[in-house]
Short mmCIF file of C-alpha atoms in Angstrom, two decimals:
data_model
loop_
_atom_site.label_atom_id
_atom_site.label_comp_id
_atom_site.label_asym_id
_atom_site.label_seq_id
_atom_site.Cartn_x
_atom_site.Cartn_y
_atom_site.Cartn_z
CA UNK A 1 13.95 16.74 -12.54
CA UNK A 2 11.87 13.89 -10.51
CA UNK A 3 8.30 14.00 -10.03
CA UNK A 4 6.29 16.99 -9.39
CA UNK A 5 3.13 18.36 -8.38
CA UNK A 6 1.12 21.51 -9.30
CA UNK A 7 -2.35 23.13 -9.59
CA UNK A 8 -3.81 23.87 -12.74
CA UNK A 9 -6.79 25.34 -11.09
CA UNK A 10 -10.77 24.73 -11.29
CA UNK A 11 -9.92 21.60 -9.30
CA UNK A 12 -7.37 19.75 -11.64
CA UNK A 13 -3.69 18.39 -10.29
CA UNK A 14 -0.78 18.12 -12.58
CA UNK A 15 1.64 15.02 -12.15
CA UNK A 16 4.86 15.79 -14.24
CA UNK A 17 7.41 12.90 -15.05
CA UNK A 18 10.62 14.34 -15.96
CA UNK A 19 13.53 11.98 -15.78
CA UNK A 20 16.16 12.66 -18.69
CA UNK A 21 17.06 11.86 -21.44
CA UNK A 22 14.09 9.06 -22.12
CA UNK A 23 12.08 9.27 -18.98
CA UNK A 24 13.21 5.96 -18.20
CA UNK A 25 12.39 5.94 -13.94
CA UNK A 26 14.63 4.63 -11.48
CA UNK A 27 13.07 2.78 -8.73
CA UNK A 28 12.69 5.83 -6.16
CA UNK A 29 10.87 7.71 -9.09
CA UNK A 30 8.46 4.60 -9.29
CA UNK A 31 7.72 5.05 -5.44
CA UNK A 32 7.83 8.92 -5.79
CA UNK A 33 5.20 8.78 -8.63
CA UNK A 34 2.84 6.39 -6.80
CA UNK A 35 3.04 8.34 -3.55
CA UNK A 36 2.04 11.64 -5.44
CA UNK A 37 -0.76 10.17 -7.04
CA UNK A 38 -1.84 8.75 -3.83
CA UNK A 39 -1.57 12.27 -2.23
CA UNK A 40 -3.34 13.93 -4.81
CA UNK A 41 -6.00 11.49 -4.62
CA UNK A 42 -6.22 12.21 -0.39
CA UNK A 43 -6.67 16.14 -1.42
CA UNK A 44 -10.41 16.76 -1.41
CA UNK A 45 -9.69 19.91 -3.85
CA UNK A 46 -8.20 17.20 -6.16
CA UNK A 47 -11.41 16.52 -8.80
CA UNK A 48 -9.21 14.99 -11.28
CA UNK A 49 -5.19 14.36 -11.45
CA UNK A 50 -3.43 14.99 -15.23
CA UNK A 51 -0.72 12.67 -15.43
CA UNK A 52 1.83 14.04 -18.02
CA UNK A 53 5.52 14.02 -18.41
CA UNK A 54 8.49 16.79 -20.12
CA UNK A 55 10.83 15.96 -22.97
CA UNK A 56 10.50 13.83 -25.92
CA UNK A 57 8.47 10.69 -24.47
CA UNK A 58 6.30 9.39 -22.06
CA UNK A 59 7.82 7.04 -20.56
CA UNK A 60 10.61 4.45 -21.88
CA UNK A 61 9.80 2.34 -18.62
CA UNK A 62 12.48 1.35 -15.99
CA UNK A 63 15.82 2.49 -16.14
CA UNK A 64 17.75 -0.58 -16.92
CA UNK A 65 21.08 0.90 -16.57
CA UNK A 66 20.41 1.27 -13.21
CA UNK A 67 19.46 -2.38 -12.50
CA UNK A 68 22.38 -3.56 -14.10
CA UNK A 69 25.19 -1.38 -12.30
CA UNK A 70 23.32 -2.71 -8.83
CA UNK A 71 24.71 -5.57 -7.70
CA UNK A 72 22.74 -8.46 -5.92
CA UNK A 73 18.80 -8.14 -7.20
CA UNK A 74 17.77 -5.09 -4.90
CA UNK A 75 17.41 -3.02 -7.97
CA UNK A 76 15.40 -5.30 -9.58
CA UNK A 77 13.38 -6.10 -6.71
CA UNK A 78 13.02 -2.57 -6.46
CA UNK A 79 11.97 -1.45 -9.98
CA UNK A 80 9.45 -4.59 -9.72
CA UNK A 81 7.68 -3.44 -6.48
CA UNK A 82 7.79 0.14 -7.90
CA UNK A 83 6.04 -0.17 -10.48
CA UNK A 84 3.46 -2.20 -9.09
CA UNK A 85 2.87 0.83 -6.85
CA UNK A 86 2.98 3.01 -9.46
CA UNK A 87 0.39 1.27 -11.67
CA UNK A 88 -1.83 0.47 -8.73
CA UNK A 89 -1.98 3.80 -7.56
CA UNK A 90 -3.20 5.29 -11.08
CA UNK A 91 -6.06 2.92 -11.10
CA UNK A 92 -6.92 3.44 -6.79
CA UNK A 93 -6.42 7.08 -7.57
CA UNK A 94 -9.62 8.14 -5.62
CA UNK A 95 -10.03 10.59 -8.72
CA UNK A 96 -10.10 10.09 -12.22
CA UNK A 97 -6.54 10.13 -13.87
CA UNK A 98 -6.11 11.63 -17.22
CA UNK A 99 -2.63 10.53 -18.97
CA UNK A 100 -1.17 12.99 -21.43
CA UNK A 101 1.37 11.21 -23.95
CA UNK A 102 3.53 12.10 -26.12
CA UNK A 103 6.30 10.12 -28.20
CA UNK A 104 7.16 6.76 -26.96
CA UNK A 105 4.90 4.98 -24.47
CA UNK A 106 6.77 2.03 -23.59
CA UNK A 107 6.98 -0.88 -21.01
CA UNK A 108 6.40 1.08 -17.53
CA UNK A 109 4.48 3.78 -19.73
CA UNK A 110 1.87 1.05 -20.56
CA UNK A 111 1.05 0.29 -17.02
CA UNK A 112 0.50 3.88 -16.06
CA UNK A 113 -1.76 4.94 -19.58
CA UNK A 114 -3.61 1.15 -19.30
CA UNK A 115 -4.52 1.89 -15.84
CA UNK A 116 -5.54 5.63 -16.57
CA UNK A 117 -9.23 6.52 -17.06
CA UNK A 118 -8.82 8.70 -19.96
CA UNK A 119 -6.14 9.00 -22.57
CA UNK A 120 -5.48 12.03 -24.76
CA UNK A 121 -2.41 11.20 -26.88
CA UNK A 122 -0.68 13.33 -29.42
CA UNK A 123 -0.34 12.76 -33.14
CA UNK A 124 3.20 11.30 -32.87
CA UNK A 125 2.72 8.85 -29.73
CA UNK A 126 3.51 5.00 -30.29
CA UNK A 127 2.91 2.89 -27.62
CA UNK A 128 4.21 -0.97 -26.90
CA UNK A 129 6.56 -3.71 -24.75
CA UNK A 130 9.58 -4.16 -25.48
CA UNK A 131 9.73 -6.76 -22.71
CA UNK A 132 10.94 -9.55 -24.24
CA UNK A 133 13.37 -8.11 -26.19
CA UNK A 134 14.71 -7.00 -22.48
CA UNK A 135 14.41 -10.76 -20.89
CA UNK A 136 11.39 -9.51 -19.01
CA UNK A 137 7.88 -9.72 -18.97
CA UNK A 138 5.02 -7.63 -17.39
CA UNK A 139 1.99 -5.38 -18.45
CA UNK A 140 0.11 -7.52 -20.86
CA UNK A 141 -2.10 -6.65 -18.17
CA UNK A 142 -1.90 -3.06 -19.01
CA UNK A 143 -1.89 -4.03 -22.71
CA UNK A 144 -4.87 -6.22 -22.60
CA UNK A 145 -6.83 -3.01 -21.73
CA UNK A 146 -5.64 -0.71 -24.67
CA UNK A 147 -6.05 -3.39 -27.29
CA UNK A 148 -8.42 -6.53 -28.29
CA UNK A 149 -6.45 -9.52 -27.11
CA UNK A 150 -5.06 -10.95 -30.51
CA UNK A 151 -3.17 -8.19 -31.45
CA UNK A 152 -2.02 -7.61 -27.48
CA UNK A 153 -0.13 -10.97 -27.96
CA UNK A 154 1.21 -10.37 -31.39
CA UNK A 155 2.77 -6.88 -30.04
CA UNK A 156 4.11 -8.55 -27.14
CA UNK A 157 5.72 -11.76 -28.52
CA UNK A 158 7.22 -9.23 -31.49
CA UNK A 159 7.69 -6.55 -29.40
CA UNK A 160 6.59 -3.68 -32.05
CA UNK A 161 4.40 -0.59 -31.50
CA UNK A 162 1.05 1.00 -32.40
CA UNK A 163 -0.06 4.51 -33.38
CA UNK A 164 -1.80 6.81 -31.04
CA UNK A 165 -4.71 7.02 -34.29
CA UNK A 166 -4.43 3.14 -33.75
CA UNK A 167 -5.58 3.26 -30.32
CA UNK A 168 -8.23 5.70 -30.62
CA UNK A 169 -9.75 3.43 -33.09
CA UNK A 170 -10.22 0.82 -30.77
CA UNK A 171 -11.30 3.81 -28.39
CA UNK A 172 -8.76 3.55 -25.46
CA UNK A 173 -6.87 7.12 -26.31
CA UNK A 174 -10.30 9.40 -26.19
CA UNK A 175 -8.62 12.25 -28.60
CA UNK A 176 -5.36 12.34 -30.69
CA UNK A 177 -3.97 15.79 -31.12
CA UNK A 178 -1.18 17.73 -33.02
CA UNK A 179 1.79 17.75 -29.99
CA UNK A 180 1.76 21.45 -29.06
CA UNK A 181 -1.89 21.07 -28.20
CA UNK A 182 -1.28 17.95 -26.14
CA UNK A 183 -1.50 20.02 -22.45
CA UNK A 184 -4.40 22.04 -23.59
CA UNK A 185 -6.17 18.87 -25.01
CA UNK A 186 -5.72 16.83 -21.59
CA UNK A 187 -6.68 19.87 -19.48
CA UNK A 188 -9.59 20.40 -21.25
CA UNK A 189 -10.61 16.62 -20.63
CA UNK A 190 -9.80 17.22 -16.98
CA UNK A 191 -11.49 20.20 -16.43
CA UNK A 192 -14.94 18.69 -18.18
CA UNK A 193 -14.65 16.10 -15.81
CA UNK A 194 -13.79 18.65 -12.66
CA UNK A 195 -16.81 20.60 -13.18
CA UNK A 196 -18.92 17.41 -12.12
CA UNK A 197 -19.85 16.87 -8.41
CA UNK A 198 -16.46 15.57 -7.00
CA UNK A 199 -18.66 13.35 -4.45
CA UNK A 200 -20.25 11.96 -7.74
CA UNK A 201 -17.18 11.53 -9.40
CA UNK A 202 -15.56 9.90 -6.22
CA UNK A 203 -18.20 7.44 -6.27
CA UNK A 204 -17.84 6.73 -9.74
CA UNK A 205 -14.79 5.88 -9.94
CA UNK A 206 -14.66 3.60 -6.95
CA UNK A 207 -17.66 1.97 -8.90
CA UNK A 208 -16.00 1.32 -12.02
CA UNK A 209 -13.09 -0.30 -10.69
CA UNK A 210 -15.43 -2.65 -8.75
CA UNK A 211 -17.29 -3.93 -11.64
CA UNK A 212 -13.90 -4.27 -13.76
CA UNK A 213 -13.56 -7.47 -15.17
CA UNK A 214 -9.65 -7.72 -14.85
CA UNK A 215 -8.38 -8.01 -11.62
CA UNK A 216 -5.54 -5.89 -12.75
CA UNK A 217 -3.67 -6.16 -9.49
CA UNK A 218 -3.37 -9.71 -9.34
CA UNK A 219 -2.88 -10.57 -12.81
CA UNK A 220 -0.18 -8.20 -13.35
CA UNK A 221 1.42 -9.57 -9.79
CA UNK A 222 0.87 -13.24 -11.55
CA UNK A 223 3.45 -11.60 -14.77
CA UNK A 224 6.31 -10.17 -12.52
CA UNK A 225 6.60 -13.59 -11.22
CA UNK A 226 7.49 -14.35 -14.41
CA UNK A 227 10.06 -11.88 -14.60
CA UNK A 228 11.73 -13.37 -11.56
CA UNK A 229 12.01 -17.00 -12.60
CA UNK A 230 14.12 -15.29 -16.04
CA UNK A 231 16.27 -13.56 -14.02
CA UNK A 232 16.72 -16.52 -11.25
CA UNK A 233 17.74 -18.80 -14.85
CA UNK A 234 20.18 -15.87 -15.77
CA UNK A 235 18.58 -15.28 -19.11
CA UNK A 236 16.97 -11.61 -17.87
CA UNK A 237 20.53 -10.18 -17.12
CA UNK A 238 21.85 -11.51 -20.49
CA UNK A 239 19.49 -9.46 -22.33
CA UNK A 240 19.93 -6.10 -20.13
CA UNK A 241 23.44 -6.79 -20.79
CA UNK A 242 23.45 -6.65 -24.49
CA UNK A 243 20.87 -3.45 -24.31
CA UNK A 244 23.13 -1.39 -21.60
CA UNK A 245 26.04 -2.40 -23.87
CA UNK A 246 24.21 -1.40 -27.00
CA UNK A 247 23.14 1.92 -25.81
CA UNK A 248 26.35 3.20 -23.96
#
């Protein structure tokens, strides 16, 4: 359980999320995630990082149970700054980053796959915020960059989900795929992209996210602030409240 690391060979890291039952990640995971993208990055042998994760989703975001059984707002200040890192260090991975998704993509999920260079999803992935139905805000940044901006807001304000074939209409997931061919499908994308010159590759990537038009650090920085001023006004913990008690 955790975060882990391991070679797939021919130049291709494999980042596995597996935090049961929902991969919803407490705020070390957050940290644990960024710092072994980050590593994998550093490796020169690294040519391309899959990001993927076990059971029966993605990623269901941060693990609100955990915020609410924390007293004082460390846990919140926690899960805030880690997913920052987290998200940040997809898109400064020095090497492409491939996500892998399956199932639910939600909240946290959608600032990992928005920030990802390529998306392979499989034929049963939905993705979407339920932010405001959680007091919260954040990763409309991440949003923005999966879908055009009119139907971002009307997913956010209602909080609903789209189809993987939805996405790869607009083009952000590259290839949908039945879900036992989701690992072979992503690896496949990877290893394309590892046979290139990694010095190339390097370059490119470091290129693309200097002509990006969204300063994706900053603007998603500008939403958690947000997120702050609900839970300074009480109204954040009122919502996580009703949730934890909904779900126990």
């Amino acid at each position: 359980m955790g975060i882990t690391t391991s070679s797939a060979g021919d130049g291709v890291t494999v980042i596995s999320v597996d935090y049961p039952p929902v991969n919803a990640l407490p705020v070390r995971g957050w940290f644990d995630l960024a710092e072994a993208l980050r590593a994998a990055g550093r490796d020169q042998k690294t040519h391309v990082v899959v990001l993927r994760a076990e059971g029966r989703g993605f990623n269901a975001g941060v693990d609100i149970k955990e915020m609410q059984r924390t007293t004082g707002f460390d846990a919140l200040i926690g899960a805030n700054r880690g997913c920052y890192e987290a998200f940040g260090a997809v898109y400064d991975c020095a090497v492409p980053v491939v996500a892998a998704v399956q199932g639910f993509c939600l909240g946290g999920g959608i600032g990992l796959v928005g920030n990802a260079d390529v998306v392979v999803a499989s034929d049963d992935a939905t993705f979407g915020l339920p932010e405001v139905d959680r007091g919260a805000l954040g990763a409309a940044t991440h949003l923005a960059r999966l879908v055009p901006q009119h139907l971002m807001r009307a997913m956010y304000f209602t909080a609903s989900t789209v189809t993987a074939q939805t996405l790869a209409h607009y083009g952000s997931v590259y290839r949908v795929v039945p879900r036992g061919e989701l690992d072979d499908a992503a690896l496949a994308v990877a290893r394309d992209i590892a046979a290139k010159d990694t010095r190339v590759i390097r370059a490119a990537k470091e290129a693309l996210n200097g002509i990006d038009v969204q300063p994706v650090h900053r603007s998603y920085r500008y939403e958690q602030g947000f997120t702050f001023e609900l839970n300074l006004a009480g109204v954040a913990d009122e919502h996580r409240d009703a949730f934890v008690g909904g779900s126990s």
